[in-house]
Amino acid sequence: MICLGVETSCDETALALVQDGRLVCEKMASQERLHAVFGGVVPELASREHLRKGVLLYRALLKESGIAPADIGCVAVARGPGLLGSLLVGMNLAKGLSLGLNARLVGVNHLHAHLMAASLEREIPFPALGLLISGGHTHLYLIRSHIEFELLGRTLDDAAGEALDKAAKMVNLPYPGGKFVDQLGRLGVADESLFPRPLTGVPGLDFSFSGLKTSVARYVSQHPGLRLESLPGEDVSQLAAMPGLADFCASINWTVADTLRIKTQRALTAHGRVRSLIVAGGVAANSVIRRVMLELCGKFGVEPVFPSMTLCTDNAAMIANLGWMLFRDGYCHGQDLEAIPRGRVVPFDYHA
Ligand code: KG4
Ligand code: ZN
């Protein structure tokens, strides 16, 4: 069975085809350059871009894959959480396609899709502990199967990706800055006592990254020499010569990674029977976080499940993948499917 996935929850317009758990083809249009000028995603522009690109990508997807529309059995769509306007554009496209193709509609939780993305590449041993780290979310889950997610902890304020992106912005690194902080940090040496690791001293599995943002802002204002005078290009390696900048980035990477490690270690200790650790979402592409989590897996004897880089950041393959699994198990939605904006819990309201 072939499932078409539609992803428009933030600033990537993406469509993909998954056949029986295997990725056939994906087409994606990134809006990164458009929003970079503003240093963050402008919701209205994002919606307009999704509207411009959606049908074009659908046509390109069919052409490249050679799949006939009649062979598409279900249309899966990211129904939230995300930017409401962006979600509405993608959902309208998915609803129209499901009607036109006479295919079933399946609304997919974007966060669960991130966590299950690796199943396109390998089998995931359950029960699993899932760490979802993206621009908008920092969540820890106990995952018993692809439909059983128990939220163990979450950020009380900013997400890990938000802290990385804002830190990058403070020194004028390009947007979104997480990957540049990662790249530059690899060329520096971390000072492990430079920044606080928020909420690690109290019990529990919740996170907080707003305090880190504040202390990074204070540090930059005390060290104005760290600020780049103009926006650099995509290759930031030559900036390693700038005094202190690479070390600053290394320190931020270490602080975020170690904060995540402390809570994940706590969760592994509390839920001793998990067989794997899934680390997913855009921030899971971070090299320090990957290394730290790999070490943790070795220590606890659990299998590391890290999606490849292209499956970490927002994509439609993960939406088609989870949509295909849900449809296979008999779950779908009607045309009354609703979008769920950021901050609201995505309900499990499938029709059997
Ligand atoms: O999952 P994602 O693509 O979109 C959301 O759903 O938020 O995650 C985007 C986040 C951004 O904060 C971006 O800076 C971050 O992922 N990111 C990274 C890296 N690559 C992307 N953060 C740290 N290191 C990276 N290599
Ligand atoms: Zn995402």
mmCIF file of C-alpha atoms and ligand atoms in Angstrom:
data_model
loop_
_atom_site.group_PDB
_atom_site.id
_atom_site.type_symbol
_atom_site.label_atom_id
_atom_site.label_comp_id
_atom_site.label_asym_id
_atom_site.label_seq_id
_atom_site.Cartn_x
_atom_site.Cartn_y
_atom_site.Cartn_z
ATOM 1 C CA MET A 1 0.000 0.000 0.000
ATOM 2 C CA ILE A 2 1.228 3.471 -0.866
ATOM 3 C CA CYS A 3 0.798 6.403 1.509
ATOM 4 C CA LEU A 4 1.270 10.036 0.464
ATOM 5 C CA GLY A 5 2.574 12.237 3.310
ATOM 6 C CA VAL A 6 2.111 16.016 3.535
ATOM 7 C CA GLU A 7 4.201 18.160 5.921
ATOM 8 C CA THR A 8 3.628 21.913 6.309
ATOM 9 C CA SER A 9 3.737 22.462 10.063
ATOM 10 C CA CYS A 10 6.470 25.109 10.033
ATOM 11 C CA ASP A 11 8.723 26.343 7.243
ATOM 12 C CA GLU A 12 9.279 23.259 5.064
ATOM 13 C CA THR A 13 6.759 22.265 2.425
ATOM 14 C CA ALA A 14 7.274 18.549 1.842
ATOM 15 C CA LEU A 15 5.464 15.641 0.197
ATOM 16 C CA ALA A 16 6.606 12.029 0.200
ATOM 17 C CA LEU A 17 5.478 8.576 -0.846
ATOM 18 C CA VAL A 18 6.002 5.573 1.414
ATOM 19 C CA GLN A 19 5.192 2.069 0.208
ATOM 20 C CA ASP A 20 4.883 -0.660 2.853
ATOM 21 C CA GLY A 21 7.276 1.077 5.244
ATOM 22 C CA ARG A 22 9.842 2.023 2.599
ATOM 23 C CA LEU A 23 10.470 5.552 1.290
ATOM 24 C CA VAL A 24 9.801 5.744 -2.470
ATOM 25 C CA CYS A 25 10.305 9.458 -3.138
ATOM 26 C CA GLU A 26 10.254 12.850 -1.413
ATOM 27 C CA LYS A 27 9.989 16.418 -2.685
ATOM 28 C CA MET A 28 10.733 19.324 -0.409
ATOM 29 C CA ALA A 29 10.846 23.135 -0.656
ATOM 30 C CA SER A 30 12.652 24.823 2.203
ATOM 31 C CA GLN A 31 11.766 28.398 3.155
ATOM 32 C CA GLU A 32 14.925 28.848 5.190
ATOM 33 C CA ARG A 33 16.315 31.650 2.993
ATOM 34 C CA LEU A 34 13.032 33.568 2.992
ATOM 35 C CA HIS A 35 12.780 33.662 6.787
ATOM 36 C CA ALA A 36 16.531 34.127 7.356
ATOM 37 C CA VAL A 37 16.151 37.827 6.447
ATOM 38 C CA PHE A 38 13.850 38.216 9.469
ATOM 39 C CA GLY A 39 15.896 36.005 11.801
ATOM 40 C CA GLY A 40 12.922 33.701 12.455
ATOM 41 C CA VAL A 41 9.853 32.177 10.814
ATOM 42 C CA VAL A 42 7.230 34.752 9.753
ATOM 43 C CA PRO A 43 3.966 32.759 10.014
ATOM 44 C CA GLU A 44 2.031 34.540 7.262
ATOM 45 C CA LEU A 45 4.875 34.225 4.766
ATOM 46 C CA ALA A 46 5.214 30.544 5.659
ATOM 47 C CA SER A 47 1.517 29.899 4.900
ATOM 48 C CA ARG A 48 1.751 31.714 1.571
ATOM 49 C CA GLU A 49 4.791 29.677 0.552
ATOM 50 C CA HIS A 50 3.071 26.392 1.422
ATOM 51 C CA LEU A 51 0.138 27.503 -0.748
ATOM 52 C CA ARG A 52 2.471 28.317 -3.660
ATOM 53 C CA LYS A 53 4.491 25.118 -3.461
ATOM 54 C CA GLY A 54 2.077 22.339 -2.424
ATOM 55 C CA VAL A 55 0.540 21.330 -5.770
ATOM 56 C CA LEU A 56 3.818 21.877 -7.655
ATOM 57 C CA LEU A 57 5.574 19.443 -5.325
ATOM 58 C CA TYR A 58 2.735 16.922 -5.700
ATOM 59 C CA ARG A 59 3.119 16.975 -9.500
ATOM 60 C CA ALA A 60 6.903 16.692 -9.266
ATOM 61 C CA LEU A 61 6.579 13.792 -6.836
ATOM 62 C CA LEU A 62 4.324 11.802 -9.178
ATOM 63 C CA LYS A 63 6.569 12.544 -12.148
ATOM 64 C CA GLU A 64 9.799 11.510 -10.438
ATOM 65 C CA SER A 65 8.411 8.406 -8.734
ATOM 66 C CA GLY A 66 6.368 7.189 -11.698
ATOM 67 C CA ILE A 67 3.599 6.274 -9.226
ATOM 68 C CA ALA A 68 0.080 6.495 -10.632
ATOM 69 C CA PRO A 69 -2.397 8.563 -8.553
ATOM 70 C CA ALA A 70 -4.757 5.584 -8.477
ATOM 71 C CA ASP A 71 -2.145 3.571 -6.549
ATOM 72 C CA ILE A 72 -2.182 5.967 -3.583
ATOM 73 C CA GLY A 73 -4.284 4.303 -0.897
ATOM 74 C CA CYS A 74 -4.035 6.885 1.843
ATOM 75 C CA VAL A 75 -3.079 10.520 2.378
ATOM 76 C CA ALA A 76 -1.356 11.301 5.679
ATOM 77 C CA VAL A 77 -0.973 14.870 6.868
ATOM 78 C CA ALA A 78 0.821 16.542 9.758
ATOM 79 C CA ARG A 79 -2.180 17.927 11.692
ATOM 80 C CA GLY A 80 -0.161 19.485 14.530
ATOM 81 C CA PRO A 81 1.340 20.787 16.633
ATOM 82 C CA GLY A 82 2.625 23.589 14.443
ATOM 83 C CA LEU A 83 1.902 27.050 13.063
ATOM 84 C CA LEU A 84 -1.853 27.131 12.582
ATOM 85 C CA GLY A 85 -1.884 28.906 9.209
ATOM 86 C CA SER A 86 0.771 26.566 7.826
ATOM 87 C CA LEU A 87 -1.060 23.474 9.067
ATOM 88 C CA LEU A 88 -4.341 24.656 7.518
ATOM 89 C CA VAL A 89 -2.749 24.966 4.072
ATOM 90 C CA GLY A 90 -1.267 21.446 4.234
ATOM 91 C CA MET A 91 -4.450 19.937 5.623
ATOM 92 C CA ASN A 92 -6.563 21.522 2.937
ATOM 93 C CA LEU A 93 -4.231 20.105 0.299
ATOM 94 C CA ALA A 94 -4.370 16.658 1.921
ATOM 95 C CA LYS A 95 -8.158 16.726 2.227
ATOM 96 C CA GLY A 96 -8.541 17.756 -1.415
ATOM 97 C CA LEU A 97 -6.133 15.048 -2.559
ATOM 98 C CA SER A 98 -7.835 12.371 -0.474
ATOM 99 C CA LEU A 99 -11.190 13.289 -2.041
ATOM 100 C CA GLY A 100 -9.765 13.493 -5.556
ATOM 101 C CA LEU A 101 -7.806 10.250 -5.231
ATOM 102 C CA ASN A 102 -10.588 8.471 -3.362
ATOM 103 C CA ALA A 103 -7.960 7.652 -0.714
ATOM 104 C CA ARG A 104 -8.321 7.533 3.076
ATOM 105 C CA LEU A 105 -7.209 10.524 5.153
ATOM 106 C CA VAL A 106 -4.951 10.034 8.212
ATOM 107 C CA GLY A 107 -4.002 12.934 10.474
ATOM 108 C CA VAL A 108 -0.551 12.460 12.000
ATOM 109 C CA ASN A 109 0.959 13.895 15.178
ATOM 110 C CA HIS A 110 4.093 15.691 13.945
ATOM 111 C CA LEU A 111 5.992 14.904 17.170
ATOM 112 C CA HIS A 112 5.213 11.190 17.059
ATOM 113 C CA ALA A 113 6.217 11.155 13.389
ATOM 114 C CA HIS A 114 9.656 12.571 14.337
ATOM 115 C CA LEU A 115 10.099 9.815 16.936
ATOM 116 C CA MET A 116 9.066 7.026 14.550
ATOM 117 C CA ALA A 117 11.066 8.354 11.552
ATOM 118 C CA ALA A 118 13.926 5.914 12.128
ATOM 119 C CA SER A 119 11.599 2.978 11.427
ATOM 120 C CA LEU A 120 12.049 3.821 7.728
ATOM 121 C CA GLU A 121 15.672 2.731 8.152
ATOM 122 C CA ARG A 122 15.597 0.025 10.813
ATOM 123 C CA GLU A 123 13.441 -1.779 13.307
ATOM 124 C CA ILE A 124 12.830 0.045 16.603
ATOM 125 C CA PRO A 125 13.016 -2.180 19.715
ATOM 126 C CA PHE A 126 10.117 -1.385 22.084
ATOM 127 C CA PRO A 127 9.613 -0.285 24.768
ATOM 128 C CA ALA A 128 11.743 2.728 23.923
ATOM 129 C CA LEU A 129 12.632 5.965 25.618
ATOM 130 C CA GLY A 130 12.131 8.847 23.174
ATOM 131 C CA LEU A 131 13.870 12.211 23.359
ATOM 132 C CA LEU A 132 12.334 14.678 20.939
ATOM 133 C CA ILE A 133 14.414 17.813 20.518
ATOM 134 C CA SER A 134 13.408 20.421 17.940
ATOM 135 C CA GLY A 135 12.972 24.150 17.474
ATOM 136 C CA GLY A 136 9.696 24.135 19.375
ATOM 137 C CA HIS A 137 9.808 21.020 21.572
ATOM 138 C CA THR A 138 11.919 19.219 24.140
ATOM 139 C CA HIS A 139 9.953 16.151 25.205
ATOM 140 C CA LEU A 140 10.799 12.849 26.874
ATOM 141 C CA TYR A 141 8.471 9.919 26.183
ATOM 142 C CA LEU A 142 8.085 6.323 27.176
ATOM 143 C CA ILE A 143 7.061 4.662 23.902
ATOM 144 C CA ARG A 144 5.506 1.190 24.001
ATOM 145 C CA SER A 145 4.599 1.005 20.316
ATOM 146 C CA HIS A 146 4.119 3.357 17.352
ATOM 147 C CA ILE A 147 0.750 4.410 18.844
ATOM 148 C CA GLU A 148 1.495 4.340 22.595
ATOM 149 C CA PHE A 149 3.338 7.452 23.750
ATOM 150 C CA GLU A 150 3.501 8.438 27.420
ATOM 151 C CA LEU A 151 4.863 11.929 28.033
ATOM 152 C CA LEU A 152 7.365 11.787 30.914
ATOM 153 C CA GLY A 153 8.799 15.290 30.783
ATOM 154 C CA ARG A 154 8.765 18.455 28.697
ATOM 155 C CA THR A 155 10.212 21.910 28.616
ATOM 156 C CA LEU A 156 8.465 24.388 30.873
ATOM 157 C CA ASP A 157 9.476 27.289 28.648
ATOM 158 C CA ASP A 158 11.852 27.348 25.656
ATOM 159 C CA ALA A 159 12.920 24.344 23.620
ATOM 160 C CA ALA A 160 16.555 23.264 23.213
ATOM 161 C CA GLY A 161 16.495 24.356 19.545
ATOM 162 C CA GLU A 162 15.131 27.776 20.499
ATOM 163 C CA ALA A 163 18.050 28.284 22.924
ATOM 164 C CA LEU A 164 20.572 27.276 20.242
ATOM 165 C CA ASP A 165 18.943 29.449 17.568
ATOM 166 C CA LYS A 166 18.743 32.500 19.857
ATOM 167 C CA ALA A 167 22.357 32.054 20.992
ATOM 168 C CA ALA A 168 23.385 31.997 17.318
ATOM 169 C CA LYS A 169 21.345 35.108 16.602
ATOM 170 C CA MET A 170 22.989 36.991 19.479
ATOM 171 C CA VAL A 171 26.371 36.692 17.767
ATOM 172 C CA ASN A 172 24.959 37.179 14.240
ATOM 173 C CA LEU A 173 25.328 33.613 12.976
ATOM 174 C CA PRO A 174 22.880 32.796 10.142
ATOM 175 C CA TYR A 175 19.344 31.541 10.816
ATOM 176 C CA PRO A 176 18.444 28.879 11.902
ATOM 177 C CA GLY A 177 21.592 28.882 13.940
ATOM 178 C CA GLY A 178 21.592 25.445 15.609
ATOM 179 C CA LYS A 179 23.674 23.804 12.914
ATOM 180 C CA PHE A 180 26.192 26.677 12.832
ATOM 181 C CA VAL A 181 26.664 26.556 16.604
ATOM 182 C CA ASP A 182 27.251 22.827 16.123
ATOM 183 C CA GLN A 183 29.734 23.285 13.232
ATOM 184 C CA LEU A 184 31.704 26.050 14.887
ATOM 185 C CA GLY A 185 31.643 24.372 18.286
ATOM 186 C CA ARG A 186 33.437 21.365 16.794
ATOM 187 C CA LEU A 187 36.438 23.648 16.235
ATOM 188 C CA GLY A 188 36.510 24.966 19.793
ATOM 189 C CA VAL A 189 36.957 23.788 23.376
ATOM 190 C CA ALA A 190 33.985 23.776 25.751
ATOM 191 C CA ASP A 191 34.171 25.532 29.102
ATOM 192 C CA GLU A 192 31.874 23.337 31.161
ATOM 193 C CA SER A 193 31.368 25.926 33.871
ATOM 194 C CA LEU A 194 30.480 28.859 31.618
ATOM 195 C CA PHE A 195 26.688 28.396 31.485
ATOM 196 C CA PRO A 196 24.154 26.918 33.931
ATOM 197 C CA ARG A 197 22.329 23.659 33.219
ATOM 198 C CA PRO A 198 18.793 24.742 34.120
ATOM 199 C CA LEU A 199 16.492 22.575 36.259
ATOM 200 C CA THR A 200 19.053 19.782 36.604
ATOM 201 C CA GLY A 201 19.379 20.256 40.373
ATOM 202 C CA VAL A 202 15.719 19.495 41.077
ATOM 203 C CA PRO A 203 14.053 16.090 40.741
ATOM 204 C CA GLY A 204 11.817 15.288 37.770
ATOM 205 C CA LEU A 205 12.093 15.026 34.015
ATOM 206 C CA ASP A 206 11.016 18.496 32.913
ATOM 207 C CA PHE A 207 13.374 20.865 31.107
ATOM 208 C CA SER A 208 13.839 24.626 31.039
ATOM 209 C CA PHE A 209 16.030 26.474 28.562
ATOM 210 C CA SER A 210 14.967 30.099 29.018
ATOM 211 C CA GLY A 211 17.534 30.658 31.778
ATOM 212 C CA LEU A 212 20.295 29.443 29.477
ATOM 213 C CA LYS A 213 19.171 31.966 26.856
ATOM 214 C CA THR A 214 19.365 34.744 29.459
ATOM 215 C CA SER A 215 22.838 33.789 30.654
ATOM 216 C CA VAL A 216 24.101 33.507 27.071
ATOM 217 C CA ALA A 217 22.680 37.001 26.386
ATOM 218 C CA ARG A 218 24.456 38.346 29.474
ATOM 219 C CA TYR A 219 27.737 36.728 28.431
ATOM 220 C CA VAL A 220 27.510 38.181 24.914
ATOM 221 C CA SER A 221 26.791 41.665 26.250
ATOM 222 C CA GLN A 222 29.886 41.354 28.470
ATOM 223 C CA HIS A 223 31.940 40.085 25.500
ATOM 224 C CA PRO A 224 30.763 42.221 22.561
ATOM 225 C CA GLY A 225 33.772 41.073 20.522
ATOM 226 C CA LEU A 226 31.925 37.785 19.929
ATOM 227 C CA ARG A 227 29.335 39.529 17.744
ATOM 228 C CA LEU A 228 29.990 39.206 14.016
ATOM 229 C CA GLU A 229 29.794 42.511 12.190
ATOM 230 C CA SER A 230 28.091 41.028 9.151
ATOM 231 C CA LEU A 231 26.190 37.849 8.473
ATOM 232 C CA PRO A 232 28.614 35.134 7.296
ATOM 233 C CA GLY A 233 27.911 32.608 4.528
ATOM 234 C CA GLU A 234 26.907 28.988 5.091
ATOM 235 C CA ASP A 235 30.502 27.811 5.609
ATOM 236 C CA VAL A 236 31.337 29.077 9.078
ATOM 237 C CA SER A 237 34.642 27.217 9.492
ATOM 238 C CA GLN A 238 36.750 30.327 8.721
ATOM 239 C CA LEU A 239 35.131 31.992 11.763
ATOM 240 C CA ALA A 240 37.124 29.639 13.994
ATOM 241 C CA ALA A 241 39.895 32.263 13.866
ATOM 242 C CA MET A 242 37.665 34.781 15.656
ATOM 243 C CA PRO A 243 38.833 34.933 19.282
ATOM 244 C CA GLY A 244 36.534 33.048 21.616
ATOM 245 C CA LEU A 245 33.683 32.349 19.179
ATOM 246 C CA ALA A 246 34.320 28.624 18.573
ATOM 247 C CA ASP A 247 34.857 28.048 22.319
ATOM 248 C CA PHE A 248 31.634 29.960 23.058
ATOM 249 C CA CYS A 249 29.736 27.675 20.634
ATOM 250 C CA ALA A 250 31.408 24.557 22.075
ATOM 251 C CA SER A 251 30.330 25.632 25.574
ATOM 252 C CA ILE A 252 26.705 26.098 24.497
ATOM 253 C CA ASN A 253 26.666 22.711 22.733
ATOM 254 C CA TRP A 254 28.102 21.044 25.822
ATOM 255 C CA THR A 255 25.622 22.754 28.170
ATOM 256 C CA VAL A 256 22.584 21.779 26.084
ATOM 257 C CA ALA A 257 23.882 18.222 25.554
ATOM 258 C CA ASP A 258 24.728 17.689 29.210
ATOM 259 C CA THR A 259 21.363 19.070 30.367
ATOM 260 C CA LEU A 260 19.625 16.613 28.039
ATOM 261 C CA ARG A 261 21.930 13.822 29.239
ATOM 262 C CA ILE A 262 21.110 14.349 32.923
ATOM 263 C CA LYS A 263 17.346 14.073 32.361
ATOM 264 C CA THR A 264 17.615 11.203 29.882
ATOM 265 C CA GLN A 265 19.860 9.302 32.296
ATOM 266 C CA ARG A 266 17.292 9.892 35.034
ATOM 267 C CA ALA A 267 14.518 8.543 32.794
ATOM 268 C CA LEU A 268 16.592 5.478 31.845
ATOM 269 C CA THR A 269 17.201 4.779 35.533
ATOM 270 C CA ALA A 270 13.490 5.128 36.338
ATOM 271 C CA HIS A 271 12.334 2.983 33.392
ATOM 272 C CA GLY A 272 14.930 0.255 33.480
ATOM 273 C CA ARG A 273 13.200 -2.067 31.070
ATOM 274 C CA VAL A 274 13.425 0.041 27.934
ATOM 275 C CA ARG A 275 15.277 -1.602 25.044
ATOM 276 C CA SER A 276 16.201 1.465 23.006
ATOM 277 C CA LEU A 277 16.735 5.220 23.141
ATOM 278 C CA ILE A 278 15.292 7.206 20.236
ATOM 279 C CA VAL A 279 16.758 10.682 19.760
ATOM 280 C CA ALA A 280 14.776 12.608 17.139
ATOM 281 C CA GLY A 281 13.923 16.115 15.869
ATOM 282 C CA GLY A 282 16.101 18.751 14.224
ATOM 283 C CA VAL A 283 18.396 19.218 17.231
ATOM 284 C CA ALA A 284 19.162 15.462 17.185
ATOM 285 C CA ALA A 285 21.461 16.325 14.257
ATOM 286 C CA ASN A 286 23.807 17.969 16.791
ATOM 287 C CA SER A 287 27.143 16.142 16.931
ATOM 288 C CA VAL A 288 27.767 16.649 20.667
ATOM 289 C CA ILE A 289 24.259 15.480 21.593
ATOM 290 C CA ARG A 290 24.647 12.397 19.387
ATOM 291 C CA ARG A 291 27.971 11.518 21.022
ATOM 292 C CA VAL A 292 26.691 12.035 24.564
ATOM 293 C CA MET A 293 23.538 9.974 23.909
ATOM 294 C CA LEU A 294 25.566 7.191 22.299
ATOM 295 C CA GLU A 295 27.714 6.990 25.440
ATOM 296 C CA LEU A 296 24.592 6.887 27.578
ATOM 297 C CA CYS A 297 23.210 3.988 25.517
ATOM 298 C CA GLY A 298 26.449 2.072 26.054
ATOM 299 C CA LYS A 299 26.270 2.693 29.786
ATOM 300 C CA PHE A 300 22.675 1.474 30.081
ATOM 301 C CA GLY A 301 22.919 -1.312 27.509
ATOM 302 C CA VAL A 302 20.092 0.072 25.367
ATOM 303 C CA GLU A 303 20.109 0.308 21.595
ATOM 304 C CA PRO A 304 20.670 3.790 20.142
ATOM 305 C CA VAL A 305 18.067 4.708 17.526
ATOM 306 C CA PHE A 306 19.132 7.903 15.792
ATOM 307 C CA PRO A 307 17.451 8.759 12.487
ATOM 308 C CA SER A 308 19.842 9.796 9.714
ATOM 309 C CA MET A 309 20.357 13.566 9.353
ATOM 310 C CA THR A 310 17.740 14.090 6.617
ATOM 311 C CA LEU A 311 15.122 12.333 8.748
ATOM 312 C CA CYS A 312 15.960 14.464 11.821
ATOM 313 C CA THR A 313 14.760 17.836 10.527
ATOM 314 C CA ASP A 314 11.185 18.358 9.307
ATOM 315 C CA ASN A 315 10.283 16.105 6.371
ATOM 316 C CA ALA A 316 7.300 14.375 4.793
ATOM 317 C CA ALA A 317 8.831 10.887 4.775
ATOM 318 C CA MET A 318 8.218 10.629 8.525
ATOM 319 C CA ILE A 319 4.581 11.749 8.076
ATOM 320 C CA ALA A 320 3.940 9.223 5.284
ATOM 321 C CA ASN A 321 5.699 6.560 7.383
ATOM 322 C CA LEU A 322 3.569 6.981 10.519
ATOM 323 C CA GLY A 323 0.464 7.523 8.367
ATOM 324 C CA TRP A 324 1.158 4.240 6.596
ATOM 325 C CA MET A 325 1.553 2.393 9.934
ATOM 326 C CA LEU A 326 -1.684 3.876 11.319
ATOM 327 C CA PHE A 327 -3.640 3.099 8.143
ATOM 328 C CA ARG A 328 -2.236 -0.454 8.111
ATOM 329 C CA ASP A 329 -3.574 -0.861 11.657
ATOM 330 C CA GLY A 330 -7.014 0.411 10.670
ATOM 331 C CA TYR A 331 -6.856 4.027 11.884
ATOM 332 C CA CYS A 332 -8.067 6.951 9.776
ATOM 333 C CA HIS A 333 -9.884 10.292 9.926
ATOM 334 C CA GLY A 334 -12.857 11.866 8.190
ATOM 335 C CA GLN A 335 -12.965 15.188 6.327
ATOM 336 C CA ASP A 336 -13.758 16.892 9.650
ATOM 337 C CA LEU A 337 -10.132 16.400 10.796
ATOM 338 C CA GLU A 338 -8.934 19.472 12.672
ATOM 339 C CA ALA A 339 -5.556 21.202 12.858
ATOM 340 C CA ILE A 340 -3.922 21.461 16.290
ATOM 341 C CA PRO A 341 -1.797 24.568 16.881
ATOM 342 C CA ARG A 342 1.337 24.674 18.996
ATOM 343 C CA GLY A 343 0.698 24.393 22.731
ATOM 344 C CA ARG A 344 -2.361 22.150 22.431
ATOM 345 C CA VAL A 345 -2.339 18.381 22.881
ATOM 346 C CA VAL A 346 -2.985 16.424 19.678
ATOM 347 C CA PRO A 347 -5.950 14.111 20.431
ATOM 348 C CA PHE A 348 -6.017 10.419 19.527
ATOM 349 C CA ASP A 349 -9.358 10.715 17.710
ATOM 350 C CA TYR A 350 -9.057 8.166 14.911
ATOM 351 C CA HIS A 351 -11.977 6.301 13.385
ATOM 352 C CA ALA A 352 -11.265 2.606 13.634
HETATM 353 O O1 KG4 B 1 12.534 19.407 13.864
HETATM 354 P P1 KG4 B 1 12.921 20.679 13.203
HETATM 355 O O2 KG4 B 1 13.400 20.639 11.785
HETATM 356 O O3 KG4 B 1 11.725 21.693 13.218
HETATM 357 C C1 KG4 B 1 10.862 21.827 14.288
HETATM 358 O O4 KG4 B 1 9.860 21.045 14.325
HETATM 359 O O5 KG4 B 1 11.160 22.683 15.145
HETATM 360 O O6 KG4 B 1 14.016 21.356 14.157
HETATM 361 C C2 KG4 B 1 14.572 22.605 13.853
HETATM 362 C C3 KG4 B 1 15.626 22.913 14.898
HETATM 363 C C4 KG4 B 1 16.177 24.328 14.806
HETATM 364 O O7 KG4 B 1 16.201 24.883 16.103
HETATM 365 C C5 KG4 B 1 17.583 24.116 14.262
HETATM 366 O O8 KG4 B 1 18.481 25.128 14.644
HETATM 367 C C6 KG4 B 1 17.930 22.806 14.899
HETATM 368 O O9 KG4 B 1 16.752 22.033 14.743
HETATM 369 N N1 KG4 B 1 19.097 22.119 14.294
HETATM 370 C C7 KG4 B 1 20.241 21.864 14.971
HETATM 371 C C8 KG4 B 1 21.122 21.216 14.082
HETATM 372 N N2 KG4 B 1 20.482 21.114 12.879
HETATM 373 C C9 KG4 B 1 19.241 21.657 13.043
HETATM 374 N N3 KG4 B 1 20.577 22.120 16.254
HETATM 375 C C10 KG4 B 1 21.787 21.721 16.666
HETATM 376 N N4 KG4 B 1 22.710 21.117 15.869
HETATM 377 C C11 KG4 B 1 22.413 20.834 14.589
HETATM 378 N N5 KG4 B 1 23.322 20.219 13.819
HETATM 379 ZN ZN ZN B 2 9.583 19.113 13.603
#
